[in-house]
PDB file of C-alpha atoms in Angstrom:
ATOM      1  CA  MET F 106     -10.258   2.956 -33.663  1.00 24.00           C
ATOM      2  CA  THR F 107      -8.635   1.697 -36.875  1.00 29.00           C
ATOM      3  CA  ILE F 108     -10.959   0.092 -39.369  1.00 33.00           C
ATOM      4  CA  SER F 109      -9.855  -1.852 -42.433  1.00 38.00           C
ATOM      5  CA  ASN F 110     -11.937  -2.248 -45.525  1.00 42.00           C
ATOM      6  CA  ASN F 111     -10.371  -4.078 -48.443  1.00 44.00           C
ATOM      7  CA  LYS F 112     -12.763  -4.299 -51.365  1.00 40.00           C
ATOM      8  CA  ILE F 113     -12.355  -5.977 -54.720  1.00 39.00           C
ATOM      9  CA  PRO F 114     -13.523  -4.193 -57.870  1.00 36.00           C
ATOM     10  CA  PHE F 115     -15.538  -6.773 -59.798  1.00 39.00           C
ATOM     11  CA  LEU F 116     -17.188  -5.823 -63.075  1.00 38.00           C
ATOM     12  CA  GLY F 117     -17.543  -2.251 -61.842  1.00 39.00           C
ATOM     13  CA  HIS F 118     -18.857  -3.223 -58.399  1.00 47.00           C
ATOM     14  CA  LYS F 119     -17.180  -3.439 -55.034  1.00 78.00           C
ATOM     15  CA  LYS F 120     -17.221  -6.677 -53.097  1.00 89.00           C
ATOM     16  CA  GLY F 121     -18.031  -7.046 -49.416  1.00 91.00           C
ATOM     17  CA  LEU F 122     -20.033  -4.911 -47.024  1.00 92.00           C
ATOM     18  CA  GLU F 123     -19.556  -1.255 -46.170  1.00 93.00           C
ATOM     19  CA  ILE F 124     -18.274  -0.366 -42.729  1.00 94.00           C
ATOM     20  CA  GLY F 125     -21.085   0.949 -40.537  1.00 95.00           C
ATOM     21  CA  GLN F 126     -23.942  -0.726 -42.385  1.00 95.00           C
ATOM     22  CA  PRO F 127     -26.195  -3.225 -40.610  1.00 95.00           C
ATOM     23  CA  ALA F 128     -25.118  -6.814 -41.172  1.00 94.00           C
ATOM     24  CA  PRO F 129     -27.533  -8.935 -43.204  1.00 95.00           C
ATOM     25  CA  SER F 130     -29.942 -11.165 -41.344  1.00 94.00           C
ATOM     26  CA  TRP F 131     -29.857 -14.856 -42.233  1.00 94.00           C
ATOM     27  CA  GLU F 132     -30.349 -18.345 -40.851  1.00 95.00           C
ATOM     28  CA  LEU F 133     -28.295 -21.479 -41.478  1.00 95.00           C
ATOM     29  CA  THR F 134     -28.409 -24.900 -39.868  1.00 87.00           C
ATOM     30  CA  ALA F 135     -25.343 -26.088 -37.954  1.00 85.00           C
ATOM     31  CA  SER F 136     -24.071 -29.652 -38.296  1.00 79.00           C
ATOM     32  CA  ASP F 137     -25.748 -30.484 -34.964  1.00 80.00           C
ATOM     33  CA  GLY F 138     -29.123 -29.431 -36.397  1.00 82.00           C
ATOM     34  CA  ARG F 139     -29.566 -26.178 -34.471  1.00 86.00           C
ATOM     35  CA  LYS F 140     -30.450 -22.965 -36.281  1.00 91.00           C
ATOM     36  CA  VAL F 141     -27.815 -20.228 -36.278  1.00 92.00           C
ATOM     37  CA  ARG F 142     -28.679 -16.561 -36.820  1.00 91.00           C
ATOM     38  CA  PRO F 143     -26.359 -13.576 -36.341  1.00 90.00           C
ATOM     39  CA  SER F 144     -28.999 -11.921 -34.123  1.00 87.00           C
ATOM     40  CA  ARG F 145     -28.350 -14.697 -31.622  1.00 86.00           C
ATOM     41  CA  PHE F 146     -24.987 -13.075 -30.906  1.00 85.00           C
ATOM     42  CA  LEU F 147     -26.229  -9.546 -30.152  1.00 84.00           C
ATOM     43  CA  GLY F 148     -24.368  -8.099 -27.203  1.00 88.00           C
ATOM     44  CA  ARG F 149     -21.023  -9.597 -28.236  1.00 92.00           C
ATOM     45  CA  PRO F 150     -18.877  -9.079 -31.356  1.00 96.00           C
ATOM     46  CA  LEU F 151     -19.204 -11.708 -34.070  1.00 96.00           C
ATOM     47  CA  LEU F 152     -16.270 -12.770 -36.236  1.00 97.00           C
ATOM     48  CA  ILE F 153     -17.339 -14.447 -39.476  1.00 97.00           C
ATOM     49  CA  PHE F 154     -14.978 -16.231 -41.831  1.00 97.00           C
ATOM     50  CA  PHE F 155     -16.211 -17.046 -45.321  1.00 97.00           C
ATOM     51  CA  PHE F 156     -14.209 -19.926 -46.774  1.00 96.00           C
ATOM     52  CA  ARG F 157     -14.054 -20.945 -50.424  1.00 93.00           C
ATOM     53  CA  GLY F 158     -14.515 -24.609 -49.490  1.00 93.00           C
ATOM     54  CA  THR F 159     -13.306 -27.366 -47.222  1.00 95.00           C
ATOM     55  CA  TRP F 160     -11.311 -28.624 -50.219  1.00 94.00           C
ATOM     56  CA  CYS F 161      -9.342 -25.326 -50.408  1.00 94.00           C
ATOM     57  CA  PRO F 162      -5.748 -25.627 -49.084  1.00 95.00           C
ATOM     58  CA  SER F 163      -5.493 -21.942 -48.069  1.00 95.00           C
ATOM     59  CA  CYS F 164      -8.881 -22.180 -46.308  1.00 96.00           C
ATOM     60  CA  ARG F 165      -7.702 -25.232 -44.400  1.00 96.00           C
ATOM     61  CA  GLN F 166      -4.544 -23.377 -43.465  1.00 96.00           C
ATOM     62  CA  GLN F 167      -6.608 -20.452 -42.156  1.00 96.00           C
ATOM     63  CA  MET F 168      -8.872 -22.833 -40.203  1.00 97.00           C
ATOM     64  CA  GLU F 169      -5.792 -24.382 -38.597  1.00 97.00           C
ATOM     65  CA  GLN F 170      -4.455 -20.931 -37.725  1.00 96.00           C
ATOM     66  CA  ILE F 171      -7.788 -20.072 -36.054  1.00 97.00           C
ATOM     67  CA  ARG F 172      -7.727 -23.377 -34.160  1.00 96.00           C
ATOM     68  CA  SER F 173      -4.134 -22.715 -33.009  1.00 97.00           C
ATOM     69  CA  SER F 174      -5.046 -19.205 -31.810  1.00 97.00           C
ATOM     70  CA  TRP F 175      -8.425 -20.190 -30.341  1.00 97.00           C
ATOM     71  CA  SER F 176      -7.533 -19.396 -26.720  1.00 97.00           C
ATOM     72  CA  GLU F 177      -6.774 -15.801 -27.779  1.00 97.00           C
ATOM     73  CA  ILE F 178      -9.745 -15.388 -30.154  1.00 97.00           C
ATOM     74  CA  GLU F 179     -12.553 -16.965 -28.117  1.00 96.00           C
ATOM     75  CA  PRO F 180     -12.602 -14.314 -25.328  1.00 96.00           C
ATOM     76  CA  LEU F 181     -12.829 -11.530 -27.940  1.00 97.00           C
ATOM     77  CA  ALA F 182     -15.802 -12.647 -30.067  1.00 97.00           C
ATOM     78  CA  ARG F 183     -18.161 -15.402 -31.113  1.00 96.00           C
ATOM     79  CA  VAL F 184     -16.843 -17.067 -34.270  1.00 96.00           C
ATOM     80  CA  ILE F 185     -18.633 -18.630 -37.230  1.00 95.00           C
ATOM     81  CA  GLY F 186     -17.295 -20.096 -40.463  1.00 96.00           C
ATOM     82  CA  ILE F 187     -19.442 -20.241 -43.586  1.00 96.00           C
ATOM     83  CA  VAL F 188     -18.738 -22.283 -46.686  1.00 95.00           C
ATOM     84  CA  GLY F 189     -20.740 -22.618 -49.913  1.00 93.00           C
ATOM     85  CA  GLN F 190     -20.872 -26.408 -49.908  1.00 93.00           C
ATOM     86  CA  GLU F 191     -23.481 -29.045 -49.238  1.00 92.00           C
ATOM     87  CA  GLU F 192     -23.993 -30.046 -45.613  1.00 92.00           C
ATOM     88  CA  GLY F 193     -22.762 -33.613 -46.128  1.00 93.00           C
ATOM     89  CA  LYS F 194     -19.366 -32.454 -47.363  1.00 94.00           C
ATOM     90  CA  VAL F 195     -19.049 -30.032 -44.444  1.00 94.00           C
ATOM     91  CA  GLN F 196     -19.963 -32.779 -41.958  1.00 94.00           C
ATOM     92  CA  SER F 197     -17.435 -35.172 -43.523  1.00 95.00           C
ATOM     93  CA  PHE F 198     -14.742 -32.527 -43.235  1.00 96.00           C
ATOM     94  CA  LEU F 199     -15.619 -31.753 -39.603  1.00 95.00           C
ATOM     95  CA  ALA F 200     -15.569 -35.465 -38.700  1.00 95.00           C
ATOM     96  CA  GLU F 201     -11.905 -35.572 -39.721  1.00 96.00           C
ATOM     97  CA  HIS F 202     -10.964 -31.985 -38.791  1.00 96.00           C
ATOM     98  CA  PRO F 203     -13.036 -30.772 -35.815  1.00 95.00           C
ATOM     99  CA  LEU F 204     -13.106 -27.016 -35.299  1.00 96.00           C
ATOM    100  CA  PRO F 205     -13.734 -25.051 -32.094  1.00 96.00           C
ATOM    101  CA  PHE F 206     -16.336 -22.913 -33.907  1.00 95.00           C
ATOM    102  CA  PRO F 207     -19.386 -23.749 -36.042  1.00 94.00           C
ATOM    103  CA  LEU F 208     -18.701 -24.274 -39.744  1.00 95.00           C
ATOM    104  CA  LEU F 209     -22.000 -23.662 -41.494  1.00 96.00           C
ATOM    105  CA  SER F 210     -23.098 -24.899 -44.898  1.00 95.00           C
ATOM    106  CA  ASP F 211     -24.532 -22.306 -47.288  1.00 95.00           C
ATOM    107  CA  ALA F 212     -25.275 -24.694 -50.150  1.00 93.00           C
ATOM    108  CA  THR F 213     -27.601 -22.207 -51.887  1.00 93.00           C
ATOM    109  CA  ARG F 214     -25.009 -19.390 -51.536  1.00 93.00           C
ATOM    110  CA  GLU F 215     -27.786 -17.029 -50.365  1.00 94.00           C
ATOM    111  CA  VAL F 216     -25.830 -15.874 -47.299  1.00 95.00           C
ATOM    112  CA  ILE F 217     -22.671 -15.489 -49.374  1.00 95.00           C
ATOM    113  CA  GLU F 218     -24.605 -13.391 -51.906  1.00 93.00           C
ATOM    114  CA  ALA F 219     -26.188 -11.290 -49.115  1.00 94.00           C
ATOM    115  CA  HIS F 220     -22.663 -10.350 -48.007  1.00 95.00           C
ATOM    116  CA  ASN F 221     -21.735  -9.380 -51.588  1.00 94.00           C
ATOM    117  CA  ILE F 222     -18.833 -11.840 -51.804  1.00 92.00           C
ATOM    118  CA  TYR F 223     -20.219 -14.426 -54.230  1.00 84.00           C
ATOM    119  CA  GLN F 224     -17.887 -15.415 -57.042  1.00 80.00           C
ATOM    120  CA  ARG F 225     -20.130 -16.720 -59.774  1.00 70.00           C
ATOM    121  CA  PHE F 226     -17.351 -17.197 -62.351  1.00 52.00           C
ATOM    122  CA  GLY F 227     -13.680 -16.352 -62.283  1.00 52.00           C
ATOM    123  CA  LEU F 228     -10.133 -17.505 -62.730  1.00 47.00           C
ATOM    124  CA  ASN F 229      -9.915 -18.475 -59.062  1.00 50.00           C
ATOM    125  CA  GLY F 230     -13.255 -20.200 -58.659  1.00 53.00           C
ATOM    126  CA  PHE F 231     -16.796 -20.979 -59.684  1.00 53.00           C
ATOM    127  CA  ARG F 232     -19.851 -20.520 -57.411  1.00 71.00           C
ATOM    128  CA  ILE F 233     -17.805 -19.919 -54.251  1.00 83.00           C
ATOM    129  CA  ALA F 234     -17.201 -17.130 -51.756  1.00 87.00           C
ATOM    130  CA  TYR F 235     -14.289 -14.777 -51.993  1.00 88.00           C
ATOM    131  CA  PRO F 236     -12.199 -15.466 -48.889  1.00 93.00           C
ATOM    132  CA  THR F 237     -13.608 -12.921 -46.457  1.00 96.00           C
ATOM    133  CA  THR F 238     -13.182 -11.954 -42.829  1.00 96.00           C
ATOM    134  CA  LEU F 239     -15.975  -9.899 -41.283  1.00 96.00           C
ATOM    135  CA  ILE F 240     -16.429  -8.392 -37.828  1.00 97.00           C
ATOM    136  CA  VAL F 241     -19.924  -7.418 -36.717  1.00 96.00           C
ATOM    137  CA  ASP F 242     -20.248  -5.396 -33.509  1.00 95.00           C
ATOM    138  CA  ARG F 243     -22.526  -6.211 -30.574  1.00 92.00           C
ATOM    139  CA  ASP F 244     -25.307  -4.122 -32.176  1.00 93.00           C
ATOM    140  CA  SER F 245     -25.057  -5.975 -35.525  1.00 93.00           C
ATOM    141  CA  TYR F 246     -23.168  -3.316 -37.518  1.00 95.00           C
ATOM    142  CA  VAL F 247     -20.239  -4.134 -39.793  1.00 96.00           C
ATOM    143  CA  ARG F 248     -16.966  -2.889 -38.261  1.00 96.00           C
ATOM    144  CA  TYR F 249     -14.396  -4.715 -40.380  1.00 96.00           C
ATOM    145  CA  CYS F 250     -14.560  -6.334 -43.793  1.00 96.00           C
ATOM    146  CA  TYR F 251     -11.599  -7.865 -45.583  1.00 95.00           C
ATOM    147  CA  VAL F 252     -12.289  -9.473 -48.951  1.00 94.00           C
ATOM    148  CA  GLY F 253      -9.369 -11.392 -50.414  1.00 91.00           C
ATOM    149  CA  GLN F 254      -8.358 -10.728 -53.995  1.00 85.00           C
ATOM    150  CA  SER F 255      -7.101 -14.289 -54.488  1.00 84.00           C
ATOM    151  CA  PRO F 256      -7.441 -17.690 -52.808  1.00 84.00           C
ATOM    152  CA  PHE F 257      -4.379 -16.854 -50.696  1.00 90.00           C
ATOM    153  CA  ASP F 258      -5.252 -13.260 -49.744  1.00 92.00           C
ATOM    154  CA  ARG F 259      -6.413 -13.163 -46.137  1.00 93.00           C
ATOM    155  CA  PRO F 260      -5.828 -10.666 -43.370  1.00 94.00           C
ATOM    156  CA  ASP F 261      -3.214 -11.378 -40.720  1.00 94.00           C
ATOM    157  CA  LEU F 262      -5.035 -13.004 -37.802  1.00 95.00           C
ATOM    158  CA  LYS F 263      -3.122 -10.764 -35.359  1.00 95.00           C
ATOM    159  CA  GLU F 264      -4.591  -7.722 -37.169  1.00 95.00           C
ATOM    160  CA  VAL F 265      -8.090  -9.202 -36.863  1.00 96.00           C
ATOM    161  CA  MET F 266      -7.608  -9.857 -33.149  1.00 96.00           C
ATOM    162  CA  GLN F 267      -6.393  -6.271 -32.671  1.00 96.00           C
ATOM    163  CA  GLN F 268      -9.554  -5.033 -34.398  1.00 96.00           C
ATOM    164  CA  LEU F 269     -11.584  -7.130 -31.943  1.00 97.00           C
ATOM    165  CA  ARG F 270      -9.624  -5.800 -28.963  1.00 96.00           C
ATOM    166  CA  ASN F 271     -10.270  -2.241 -30.147  1.00 94.00           C
ATOM    167  CA  LEU F 272     -13.953  -2.987 -30.616  1.00 92.00           C
ATOM    168  CA  ASN F 273     -14.220  -4.515 -27.152  1.00 89.00           C
ATOM    169  CA  LYS F 274     -12.666  -1.368 -25.617  1.00 87.00           C
ATOM    170  CA  ALA F 275     -15.211   0.914 -27.315  1.00 76.00           C
TER     171      ALA F 275
END
């Protein structure tokens, strides 16, 4: 099985999670009020997209690509999006741009920090997540982690779906 792991050096540290390590445990509230935890998805792969913000053009483009490919993605994994914005802004975005997967607000950035992708300061952002795509296997171990080096750096969705197909065969 091919595994990708693109990490960003940042002040002497690597960004993202190591392949094979247990995924962090967390809880966020979905826009419908229900609590979402990664442990809820045990037994099936989980695909997590960390977006810089609903205001981000490249994030919106990626969301649209996911929506357009939903019929191919949905059978392969559960999908969650996480954004470091306040819940009200996320709800306003979703009212105009509904998504087929939950888009969760991480206003405190605690989940983003737990995944080691928090961009406190930088040329490309302030207090946001690096654009990241993460695959967690059915036993809650990290199997794929792609951390973008710029707002436009994201893995090809076909590559991500192939990773999920490979994981589902294992």
